[in-house]
XYZ file of C-alpha atoms in Angstrom:
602
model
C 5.069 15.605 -25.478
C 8.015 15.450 -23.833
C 11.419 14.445 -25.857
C 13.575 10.682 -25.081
C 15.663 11.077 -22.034
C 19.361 10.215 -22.957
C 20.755 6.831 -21.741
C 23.452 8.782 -19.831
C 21.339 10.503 -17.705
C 18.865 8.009 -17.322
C 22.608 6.169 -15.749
C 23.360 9.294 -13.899
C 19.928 9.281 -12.263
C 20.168 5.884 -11.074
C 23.226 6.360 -9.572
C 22.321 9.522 -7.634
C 18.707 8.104 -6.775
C 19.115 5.966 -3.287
C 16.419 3.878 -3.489
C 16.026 3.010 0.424
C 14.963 7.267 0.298
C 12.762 6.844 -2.436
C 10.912 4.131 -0.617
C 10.368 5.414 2.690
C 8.357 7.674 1.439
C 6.008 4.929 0.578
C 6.950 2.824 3.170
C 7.947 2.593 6.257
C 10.949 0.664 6.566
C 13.234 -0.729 9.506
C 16.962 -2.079 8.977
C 17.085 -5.520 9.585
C 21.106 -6.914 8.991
C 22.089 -5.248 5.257
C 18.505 -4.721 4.225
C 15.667 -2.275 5.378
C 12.172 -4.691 5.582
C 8.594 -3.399 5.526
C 4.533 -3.874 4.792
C 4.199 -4.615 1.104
C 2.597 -1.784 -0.610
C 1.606 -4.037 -3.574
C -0.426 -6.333 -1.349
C -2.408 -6.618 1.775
C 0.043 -8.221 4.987
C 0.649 -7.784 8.586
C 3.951 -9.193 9.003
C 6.321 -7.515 6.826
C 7.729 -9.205 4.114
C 8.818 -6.451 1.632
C 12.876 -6.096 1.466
C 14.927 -3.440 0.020
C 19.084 -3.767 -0.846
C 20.871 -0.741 -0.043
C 23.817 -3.017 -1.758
C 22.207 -3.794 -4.579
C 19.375 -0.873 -5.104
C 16.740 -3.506 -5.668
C 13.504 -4.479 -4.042
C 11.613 -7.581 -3.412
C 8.416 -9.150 -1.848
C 9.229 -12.490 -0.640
C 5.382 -12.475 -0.366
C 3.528 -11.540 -3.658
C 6.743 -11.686 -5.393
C 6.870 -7.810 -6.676
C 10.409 -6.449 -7.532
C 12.531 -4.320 -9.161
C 14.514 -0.953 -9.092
C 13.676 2.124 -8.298
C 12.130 2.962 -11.218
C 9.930 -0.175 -11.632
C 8.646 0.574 -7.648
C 7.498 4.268 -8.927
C 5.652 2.977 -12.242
C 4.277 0.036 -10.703
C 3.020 1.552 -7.228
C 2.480 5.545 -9.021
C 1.350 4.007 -12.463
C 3.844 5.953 -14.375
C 5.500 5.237 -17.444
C 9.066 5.321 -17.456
C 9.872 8.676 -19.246
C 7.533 10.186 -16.268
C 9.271 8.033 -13.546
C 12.549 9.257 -14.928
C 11.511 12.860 -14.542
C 10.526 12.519 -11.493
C 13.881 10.871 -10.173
C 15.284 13.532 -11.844
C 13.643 16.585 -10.046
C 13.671 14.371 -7.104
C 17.953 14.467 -7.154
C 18.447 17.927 -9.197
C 19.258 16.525 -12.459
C 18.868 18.552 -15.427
C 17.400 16.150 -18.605
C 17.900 19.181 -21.285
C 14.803 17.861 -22.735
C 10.697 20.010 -22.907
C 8.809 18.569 -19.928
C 5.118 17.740 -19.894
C 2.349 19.504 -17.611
C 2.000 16.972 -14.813
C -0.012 16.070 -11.676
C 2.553 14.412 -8.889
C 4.365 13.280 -11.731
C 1.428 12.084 -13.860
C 0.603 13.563 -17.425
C -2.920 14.720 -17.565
C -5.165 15.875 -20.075
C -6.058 19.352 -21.156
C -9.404 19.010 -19.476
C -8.323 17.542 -16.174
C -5.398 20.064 -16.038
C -7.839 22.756 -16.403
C -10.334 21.240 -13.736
C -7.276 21.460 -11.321
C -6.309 25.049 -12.104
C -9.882 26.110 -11.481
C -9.450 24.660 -8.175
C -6.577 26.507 -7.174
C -7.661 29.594 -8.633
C -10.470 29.478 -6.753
C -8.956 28.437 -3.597
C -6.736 31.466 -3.685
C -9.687 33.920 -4.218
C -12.240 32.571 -1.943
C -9.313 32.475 0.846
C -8.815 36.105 -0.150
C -12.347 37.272 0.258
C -12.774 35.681 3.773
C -9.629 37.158 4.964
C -9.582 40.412 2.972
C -12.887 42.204 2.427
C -15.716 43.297 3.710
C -17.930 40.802 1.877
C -16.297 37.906 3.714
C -16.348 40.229 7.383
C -18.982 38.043 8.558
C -17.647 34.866 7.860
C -14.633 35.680 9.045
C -16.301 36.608 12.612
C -18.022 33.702 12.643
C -15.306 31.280 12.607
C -13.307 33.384 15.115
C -16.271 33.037 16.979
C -16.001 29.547 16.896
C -12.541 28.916 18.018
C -10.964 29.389 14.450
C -7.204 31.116 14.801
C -5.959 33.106 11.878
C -3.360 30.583 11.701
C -5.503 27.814 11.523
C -7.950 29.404 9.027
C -4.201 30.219 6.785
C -2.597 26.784 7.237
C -6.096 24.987 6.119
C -6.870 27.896 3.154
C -10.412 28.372 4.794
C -12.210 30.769 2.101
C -15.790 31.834 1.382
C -17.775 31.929 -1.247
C -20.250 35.218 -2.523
C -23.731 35.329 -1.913
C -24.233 35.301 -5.930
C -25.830 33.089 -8.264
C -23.079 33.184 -11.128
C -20.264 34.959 -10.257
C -17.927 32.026 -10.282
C -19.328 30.890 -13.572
C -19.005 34.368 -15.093
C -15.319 34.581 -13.137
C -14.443 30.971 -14.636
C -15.712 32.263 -17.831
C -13.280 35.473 -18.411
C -10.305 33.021 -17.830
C -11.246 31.455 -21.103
C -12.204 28.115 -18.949
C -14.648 25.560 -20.772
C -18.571 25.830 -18.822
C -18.873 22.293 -19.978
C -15.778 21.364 -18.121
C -16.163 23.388 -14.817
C -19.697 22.135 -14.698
C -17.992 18.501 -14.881
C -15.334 19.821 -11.968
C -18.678 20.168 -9.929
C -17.956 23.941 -9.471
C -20.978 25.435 -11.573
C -24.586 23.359 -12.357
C -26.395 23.500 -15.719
C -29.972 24.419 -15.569
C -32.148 22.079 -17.347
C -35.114 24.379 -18.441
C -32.776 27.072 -20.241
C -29.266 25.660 -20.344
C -27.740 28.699 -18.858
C -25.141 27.558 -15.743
C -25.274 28.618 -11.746
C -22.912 28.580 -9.062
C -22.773 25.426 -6.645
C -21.271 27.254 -3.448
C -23.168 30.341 -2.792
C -22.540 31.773 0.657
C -20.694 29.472 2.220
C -17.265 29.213 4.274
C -15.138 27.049 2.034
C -13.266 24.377 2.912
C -10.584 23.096 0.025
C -10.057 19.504 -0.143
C -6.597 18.417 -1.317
C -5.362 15.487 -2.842
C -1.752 13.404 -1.413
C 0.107 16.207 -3.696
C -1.651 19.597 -2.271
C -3.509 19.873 -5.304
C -6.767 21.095 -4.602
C -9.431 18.728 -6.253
C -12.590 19.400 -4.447
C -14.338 22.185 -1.687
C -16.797 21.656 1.379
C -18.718 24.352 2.243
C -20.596 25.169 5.511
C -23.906 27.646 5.340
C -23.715 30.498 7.843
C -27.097 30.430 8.551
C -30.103 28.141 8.953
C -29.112 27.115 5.163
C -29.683 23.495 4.301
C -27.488 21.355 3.731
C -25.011 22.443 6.362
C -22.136 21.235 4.809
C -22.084 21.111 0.799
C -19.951 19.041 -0.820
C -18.499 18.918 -4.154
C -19.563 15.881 -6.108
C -17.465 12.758 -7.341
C -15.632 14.209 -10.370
C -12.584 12.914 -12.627
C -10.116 14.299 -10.015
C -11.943 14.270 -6.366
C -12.877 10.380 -5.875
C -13.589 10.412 -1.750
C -12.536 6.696 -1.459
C -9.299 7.737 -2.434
C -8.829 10.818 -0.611
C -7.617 11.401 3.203
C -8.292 14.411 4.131
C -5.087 16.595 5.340
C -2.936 13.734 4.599
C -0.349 15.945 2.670
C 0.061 18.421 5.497
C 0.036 15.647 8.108
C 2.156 13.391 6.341
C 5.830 14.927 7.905
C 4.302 14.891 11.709
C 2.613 11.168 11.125
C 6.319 10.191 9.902
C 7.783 11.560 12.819
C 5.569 10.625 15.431
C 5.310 7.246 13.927
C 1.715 6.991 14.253
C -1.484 8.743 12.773
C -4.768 9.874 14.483
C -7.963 9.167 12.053
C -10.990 11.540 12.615
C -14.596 11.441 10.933
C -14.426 14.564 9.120
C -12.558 17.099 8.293
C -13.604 19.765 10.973
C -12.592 17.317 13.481
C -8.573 17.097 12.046
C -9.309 21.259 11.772
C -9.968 21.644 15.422
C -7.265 18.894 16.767
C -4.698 20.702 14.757
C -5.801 23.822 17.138
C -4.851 21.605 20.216
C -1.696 20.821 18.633
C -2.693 17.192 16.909
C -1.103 17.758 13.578
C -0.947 14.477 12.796
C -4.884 14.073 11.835
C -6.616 12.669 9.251
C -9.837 11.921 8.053
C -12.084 10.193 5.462
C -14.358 12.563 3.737
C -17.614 11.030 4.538
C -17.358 7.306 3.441
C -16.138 4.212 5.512
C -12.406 3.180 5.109
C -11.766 1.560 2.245
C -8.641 -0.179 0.679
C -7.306 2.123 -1.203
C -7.216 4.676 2.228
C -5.845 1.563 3.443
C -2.934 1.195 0.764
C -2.114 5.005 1.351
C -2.014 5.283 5.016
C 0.380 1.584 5.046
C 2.877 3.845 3.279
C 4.066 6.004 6.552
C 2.471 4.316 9.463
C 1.739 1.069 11.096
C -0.226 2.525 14.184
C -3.349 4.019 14.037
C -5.126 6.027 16.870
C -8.878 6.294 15.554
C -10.885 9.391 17.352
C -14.590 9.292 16.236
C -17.362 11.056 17.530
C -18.247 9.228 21.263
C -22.063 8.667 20.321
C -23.579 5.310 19.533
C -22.868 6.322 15.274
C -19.540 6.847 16.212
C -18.588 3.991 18.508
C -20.044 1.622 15.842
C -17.727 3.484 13.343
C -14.741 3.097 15.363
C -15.723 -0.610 16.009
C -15.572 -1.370 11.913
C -13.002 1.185 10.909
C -10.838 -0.794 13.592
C -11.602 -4.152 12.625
C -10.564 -2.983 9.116
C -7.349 -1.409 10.099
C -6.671 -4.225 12.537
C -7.372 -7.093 9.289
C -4.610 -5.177 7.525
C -2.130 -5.782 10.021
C -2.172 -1.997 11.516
C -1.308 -1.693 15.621
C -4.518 0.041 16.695
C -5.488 2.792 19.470
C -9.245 4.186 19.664
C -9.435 7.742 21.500
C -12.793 7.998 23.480
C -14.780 10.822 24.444
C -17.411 11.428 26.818
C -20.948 12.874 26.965
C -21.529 11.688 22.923
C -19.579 14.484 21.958
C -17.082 15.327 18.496
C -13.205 16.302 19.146
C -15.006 20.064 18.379
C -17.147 19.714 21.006
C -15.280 18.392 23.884
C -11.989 20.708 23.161
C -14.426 23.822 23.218
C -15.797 22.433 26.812
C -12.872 20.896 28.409
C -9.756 22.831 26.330
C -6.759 21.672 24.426
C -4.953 20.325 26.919
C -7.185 17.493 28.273
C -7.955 17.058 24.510
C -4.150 16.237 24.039
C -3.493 14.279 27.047
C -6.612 12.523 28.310
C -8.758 11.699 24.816
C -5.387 11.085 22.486
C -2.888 10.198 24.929
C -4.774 7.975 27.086
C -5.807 6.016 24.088
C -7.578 2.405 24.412
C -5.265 -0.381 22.997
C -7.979 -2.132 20.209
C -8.892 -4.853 22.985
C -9.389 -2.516 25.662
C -11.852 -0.873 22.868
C -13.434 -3.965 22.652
C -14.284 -4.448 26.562
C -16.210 -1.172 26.036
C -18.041 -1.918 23.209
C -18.945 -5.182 24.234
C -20.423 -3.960 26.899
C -22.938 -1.078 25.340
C -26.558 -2.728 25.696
C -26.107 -4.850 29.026
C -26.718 -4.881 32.301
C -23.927 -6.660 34.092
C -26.096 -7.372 36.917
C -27.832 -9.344 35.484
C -26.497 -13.159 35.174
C -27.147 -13.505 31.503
C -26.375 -10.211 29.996
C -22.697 -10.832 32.437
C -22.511 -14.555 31.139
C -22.621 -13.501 27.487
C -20.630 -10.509 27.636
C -17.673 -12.757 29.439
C -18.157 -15.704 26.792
C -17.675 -12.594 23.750
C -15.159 -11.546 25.473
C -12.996 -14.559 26.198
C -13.563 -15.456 22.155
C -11.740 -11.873 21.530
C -9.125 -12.843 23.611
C -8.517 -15.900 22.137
C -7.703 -14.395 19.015
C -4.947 -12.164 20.108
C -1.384 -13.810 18.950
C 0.426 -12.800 22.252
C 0.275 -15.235 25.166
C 1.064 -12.211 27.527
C -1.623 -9.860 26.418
C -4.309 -13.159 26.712
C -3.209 -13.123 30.013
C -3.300 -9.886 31.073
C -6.886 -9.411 29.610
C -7.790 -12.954 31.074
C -6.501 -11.217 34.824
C -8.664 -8.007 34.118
C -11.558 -10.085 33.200
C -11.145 -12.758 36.221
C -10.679 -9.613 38.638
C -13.517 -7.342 37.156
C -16.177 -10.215 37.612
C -14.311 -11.984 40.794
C -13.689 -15.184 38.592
C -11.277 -18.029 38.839
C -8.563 -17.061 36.460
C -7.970 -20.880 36.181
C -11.732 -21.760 34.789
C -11.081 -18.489 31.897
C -7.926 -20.025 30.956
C -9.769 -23.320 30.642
C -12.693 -21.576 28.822
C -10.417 -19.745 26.317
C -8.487 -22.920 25.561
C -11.633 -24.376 24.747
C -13.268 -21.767 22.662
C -9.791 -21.351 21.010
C -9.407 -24.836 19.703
C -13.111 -24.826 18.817
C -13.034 -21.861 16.258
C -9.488 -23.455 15.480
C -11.222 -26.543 14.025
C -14.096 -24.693 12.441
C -11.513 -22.616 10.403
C -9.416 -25.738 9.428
C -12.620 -28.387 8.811
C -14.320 -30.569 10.611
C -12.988 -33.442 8.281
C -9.698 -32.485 8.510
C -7.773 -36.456 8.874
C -5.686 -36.096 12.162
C -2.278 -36.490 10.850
C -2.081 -35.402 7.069
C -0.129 -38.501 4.709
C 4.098 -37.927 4.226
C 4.562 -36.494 0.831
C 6.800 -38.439 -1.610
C 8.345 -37.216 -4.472
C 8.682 -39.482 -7.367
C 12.049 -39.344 -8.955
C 11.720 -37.260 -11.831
C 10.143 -34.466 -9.810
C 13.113 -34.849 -7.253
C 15.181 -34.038 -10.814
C 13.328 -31.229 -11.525
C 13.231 -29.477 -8.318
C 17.098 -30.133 -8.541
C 17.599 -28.428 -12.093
C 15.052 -25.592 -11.327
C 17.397 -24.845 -7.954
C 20.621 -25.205 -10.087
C 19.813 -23.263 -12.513
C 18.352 -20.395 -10.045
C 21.900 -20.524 -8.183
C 24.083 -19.940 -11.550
C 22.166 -17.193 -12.973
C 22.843 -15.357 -9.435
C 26.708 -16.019 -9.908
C 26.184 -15.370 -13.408
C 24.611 -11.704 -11.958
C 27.238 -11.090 -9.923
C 30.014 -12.295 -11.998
C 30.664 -11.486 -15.892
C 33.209 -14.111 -15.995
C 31.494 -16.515 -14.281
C 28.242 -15.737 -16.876
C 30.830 -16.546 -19.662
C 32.097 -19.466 -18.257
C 28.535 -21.305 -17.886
C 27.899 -20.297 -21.165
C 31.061 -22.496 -22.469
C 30.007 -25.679 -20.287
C 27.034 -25.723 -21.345
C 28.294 -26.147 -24.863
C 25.167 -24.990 -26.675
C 22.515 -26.750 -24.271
C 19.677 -24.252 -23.483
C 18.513 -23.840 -19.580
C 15.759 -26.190 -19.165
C 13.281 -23.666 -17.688
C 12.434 -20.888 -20.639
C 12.250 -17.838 -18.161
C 15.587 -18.700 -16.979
C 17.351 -19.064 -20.274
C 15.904 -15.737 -21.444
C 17.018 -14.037 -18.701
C 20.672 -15.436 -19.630
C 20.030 -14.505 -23.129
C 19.250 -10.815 -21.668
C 22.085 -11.306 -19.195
C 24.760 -11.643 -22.065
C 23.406 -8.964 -24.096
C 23.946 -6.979 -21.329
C 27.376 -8.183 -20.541
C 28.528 -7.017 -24.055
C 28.354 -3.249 -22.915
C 28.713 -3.283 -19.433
C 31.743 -4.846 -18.170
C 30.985 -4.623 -14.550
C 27.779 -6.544 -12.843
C 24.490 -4.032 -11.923
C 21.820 -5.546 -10.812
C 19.504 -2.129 -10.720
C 20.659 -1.042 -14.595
C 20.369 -5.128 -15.264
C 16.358 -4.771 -14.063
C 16.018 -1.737 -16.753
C 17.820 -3.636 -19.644
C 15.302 -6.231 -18.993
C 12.398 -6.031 -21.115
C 9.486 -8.230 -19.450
C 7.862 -7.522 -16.134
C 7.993 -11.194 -15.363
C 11.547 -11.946 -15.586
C 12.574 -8.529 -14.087
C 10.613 -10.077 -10.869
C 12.028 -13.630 -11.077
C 15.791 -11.618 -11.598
C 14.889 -10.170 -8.313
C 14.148 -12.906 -6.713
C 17.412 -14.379 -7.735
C 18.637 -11.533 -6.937
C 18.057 -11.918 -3.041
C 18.912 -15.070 -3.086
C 21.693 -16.079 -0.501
C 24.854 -17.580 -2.323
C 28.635 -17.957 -1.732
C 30.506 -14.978 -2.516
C 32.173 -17.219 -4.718
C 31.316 -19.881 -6.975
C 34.033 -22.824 -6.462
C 34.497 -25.444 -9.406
C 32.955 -28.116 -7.536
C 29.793 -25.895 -7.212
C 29.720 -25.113 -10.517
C 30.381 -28.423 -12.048
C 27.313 -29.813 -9.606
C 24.866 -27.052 -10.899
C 25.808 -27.839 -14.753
C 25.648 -31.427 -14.154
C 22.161 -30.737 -12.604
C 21.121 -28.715 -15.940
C 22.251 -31.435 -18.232
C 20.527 -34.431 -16.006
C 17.022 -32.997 -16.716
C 18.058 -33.541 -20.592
C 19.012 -36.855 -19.739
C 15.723 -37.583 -17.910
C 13.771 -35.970 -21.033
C 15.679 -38.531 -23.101
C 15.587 -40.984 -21.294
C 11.548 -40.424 -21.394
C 11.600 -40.500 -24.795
C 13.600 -44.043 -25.111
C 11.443 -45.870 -22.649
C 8.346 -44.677 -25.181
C 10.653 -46.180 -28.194
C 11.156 -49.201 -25.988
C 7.529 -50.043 -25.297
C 6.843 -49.400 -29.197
C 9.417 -52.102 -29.942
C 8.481 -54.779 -27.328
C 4.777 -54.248 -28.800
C 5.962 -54.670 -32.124
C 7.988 -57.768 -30.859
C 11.335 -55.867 -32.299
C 13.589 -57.629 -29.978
C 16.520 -56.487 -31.368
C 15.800 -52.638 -31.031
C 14.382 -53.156 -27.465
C 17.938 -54.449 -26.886
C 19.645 -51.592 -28.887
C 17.184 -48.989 -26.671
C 17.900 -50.749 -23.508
C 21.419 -50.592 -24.041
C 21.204 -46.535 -24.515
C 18.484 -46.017 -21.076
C 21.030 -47.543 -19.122
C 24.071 -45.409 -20.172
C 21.667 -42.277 -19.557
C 21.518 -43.513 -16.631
C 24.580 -43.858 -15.729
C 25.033 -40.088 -16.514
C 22.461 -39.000 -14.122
């Protein structure tokens, strides 16, 4: 167990840690005025709503309402606690902590068992690598993927190994290391019989492919037979580390060239990103035989907003593309689809046609996602004939309709009307009509034409007023330890009317009496409960004067103390239907008297 992290380096990290840096490697963010706006990694968008403060070393989703520092972002989004978070920042800036540091996975503390699941990995990885490239006993594999277009570079930079034609050596290997059979065979790297208990090796003559997680740490292996061997490729199973809806495959090699190209090419497998990275696509990745899912979603939204998707060009394929696209495209992700011809895999077509065309006329002359469409729409028909050309325009025109640009609806419109020798008028009619049709289906068919004004009845006019009031002094109060003192002594002893606000005041002052200059990032860390550390942020960001006149202030105050009024004045209109019922004309006079002078004060 690692020991406590002094408060002054905790204070010396945050000041060295920038958290714009920190985030953009999560997210990619563009500078829009003083602050740098992106997708939310907390939550699913397409127009980006997540804001970071250089000034102010904060963060804030105006749409799910996440926020913090930059050590909130790292436990929240990494699931660390904050001791890990800290060491991280720490490593992350070169900041010694003087303190015993636990064994850690991308800043994560695992178990014994887990740890030793991962070393097993790596050892391996290391010694099958060095028996393909090596030794005689790997000779053959090693002329085999030569054979097949492999360069020793290629076969280095992707640690492709291969594994003895032996029924236990890895177990017995494993074994002398002092590593637990109960836990390898868990790892998926050895399998217990069930007639003796004794254990056997999983990979047994096989060119091994390592699978790595977003860190580099190997968690899993693929390996092909070499001869008529079935399965063709093996695969290690599901285990407590390797979890293939979570895994991209070459994402933490990629990751720098996807960054720096500003978009990412997505294959079906992993032989495919190995043999584009031959052509000189280093910017591959791919699943690891299961759809997309969300959480390859979440992961690829932190570097990338364009996608170029290059599946296999057969009818499997195609449909792939077609869902992996409509997934990627839901998420808010610009998309490109690469096509090949003949129903051939990037493998096949850049050992026909070479790297070049690969490179320039499959990825670079990339479908936009509704040019995709016009081809898949299409698969199935015969255009000749009237109906089959009818439907396929009438599909097409409802894609169309959905695209947010009035230019590209045009431009596809055009292609359409001059494909098919069309009016171009009679489509624009056609998509107007088929546009306000799935409009009305989306909204109801019930839907009254002109929805009632809203009115606000007086006492929620108050309390929208207070709420707002209060909101606006605790962000002079934030910016301004005076000012935080000040509102304290008008108030006189009266309590913020909204609990979450007064206890971030309460917090606020606390804070004040050992910091004597306003810090809105070491404020979020003082802060105790996730809920007002994301309400403080959202104060936080809140546009204000940069100073707080006495006008202002005595408006906002008076606003605070009306909502007592109104509370009071609740109270004496109860008292004065209890005395009119009870015929107590004298105290419905007295309780009159006193709801009028509260109102007066309002």
């Amino acid at each position: 167990m690692a020991d406590l992290i002094a408060e002054e380096k905790i204070e010396q990290i945050r000041q060295a840690v920038d958290i714009v840096e920190v985030i953009t490697d999560y997210v990619q963010l563009k500078k829009q005025g003083r602050n740098y706006f992106g997708l939310c990694p907390f939550h699913g968008e397409s127009t980006p709503s997540f804001s970071v403060s250089p000034d102010k070393q904060i963060f804030h989703c105006f749409g799910c309402g996440a926020g913090g520092n930059v050590f909130t972002f790292l436990m929240e989004l990494d699931g660390l606690s904050f001791q890990e978070t800290a060491i991280k920042l720490a490593a992350k800036v070169n900041i010694d902590l003087g303190i015993n540091l636990p064994q850690s996975q991308g800043g994560k503390k695992v178990s014994k068992e887990l740890q030793a699941m991962l070393e097993a990995h790596e050892l391996l990885r290391k010694f099958y690598h060095h028996l393909l490239v090596n030794t005689k006993e790997g000779q053959q594999a090693l002329e085999y993927l030569l054979n097949r277009g492999f360069t020793q570079e290629s076969i280095d930079k992707f640690q492709i190994g291969y594994s003895l034609n032996s029924w236990d050596f890895v177990y017995k290997f494993l074994s002398k290391r002092n590593f637990s059979p109960e836990w390898m065979e868990k790892a998926g790297l050895i399998i217990k019989r069930e007639r003796d208990g004794t254990y056997f090796d999983r990979f047994r003559d096989r060119i091994m492919f390592p699978i790595f997680d977003r860190h580099g740490n190997t968690i899993a292996f693929s390996g092909r037979s070499l001869g008529a061997d079935e399965p063709k490729y093996l695969n290690s199973p599901e285990t407590a580390i390797f979890n293939k809806s979570k895994i991209l495959y070459n994402y933490h090699l990629a990751k720098p060239s996807i960054k720096k190209m500003q978009y990412a090419v997505l294959f079906e497998g992993f032989a495919d990103v190995i043999a584009a990275d031959r052509a000189g696509v280093e910017n591959g990745i791919a699943t690891m035989g299961t759809a997309l899912t969300d959480e390859h979603i979440s992961l690829l939204r932190q570097n990338v907003q364009t996608i170029t998707i290059c599946y296999d060009s057969d009818k499997a394929g195609i449909e792939a593309a077609y869902r992996a696209g409509n997934h990627l495209h839901d998420a808010g992700f610009q998309i490109k689809v690469a096509i090949m011809t003949d129903g051939m895999d990037p493998d096949e077509y850049i050992q026909k046609n070479g790297q070049d065309k690969f490179r320039n006329e499959v990825i670079g002359a990339s479908l936009t996602w509704m040019g995709f469409k016009f081809l898949y729409y299409r698969r199935g028909k015969n255009l000749q004939h009237e109906g089959d050309q009818l439907a396929y325009i009438e599909q097409i025109i409802k894609e169309i309709s959905k695209l947010d640009k009035a230019v590209e609806r045009d431009h596809y419109l055009r292609q359409l009307a001059t494909e098919f020798s069309l009016s171009l008028e009679a489509l624009m009619q056609q998509q107007r009509q088929i546009y306000f049709a799935e409009k009305r289906k989306s909204t109801g068919k019930n839907e009254p034409a002109q929805k009632p004004l809203l009115s606000f009845k007086p006492a929620e006019e108050l309390k929208t007023k207070y709420v707002t009031a209060e909101r606006r002094l605790i962000a002079h109060m934030l910016k301004d330890r005076d000012v935080a003192y000040k509102v304290q002594e008008l108030l006189a002893g009266t309590t913020f009317n909204k609990d979450e606000h007064q206890a971030i005041i309460t917090y606020l002052l606390g804070f004040y009496e050992d910091h004597l200059v306003p810090d809105a990032s070491s404020f979020l860390t003082y802060i105790q409960d996730d809920n007002l550390r994301r309400m403080v942020v959202d104060i936080e960001m809140m546009s204000i004067n940069d100073e707080l006149t006495t006008q202002e202030l005595t408006d906002y105050i008076k606003q605070v103390l009306n909502y007592q009024n109104l509370l009071k004045i609740k109270e004496k209109e109860e008292e004065l239907k209890e005395a009119e019922r009870e015929k107590n004309f004298t105290k419905a006079a007295e309780v009159l008297t006193e709801i009028n002078h509260l109102r007066k004060l309002l």
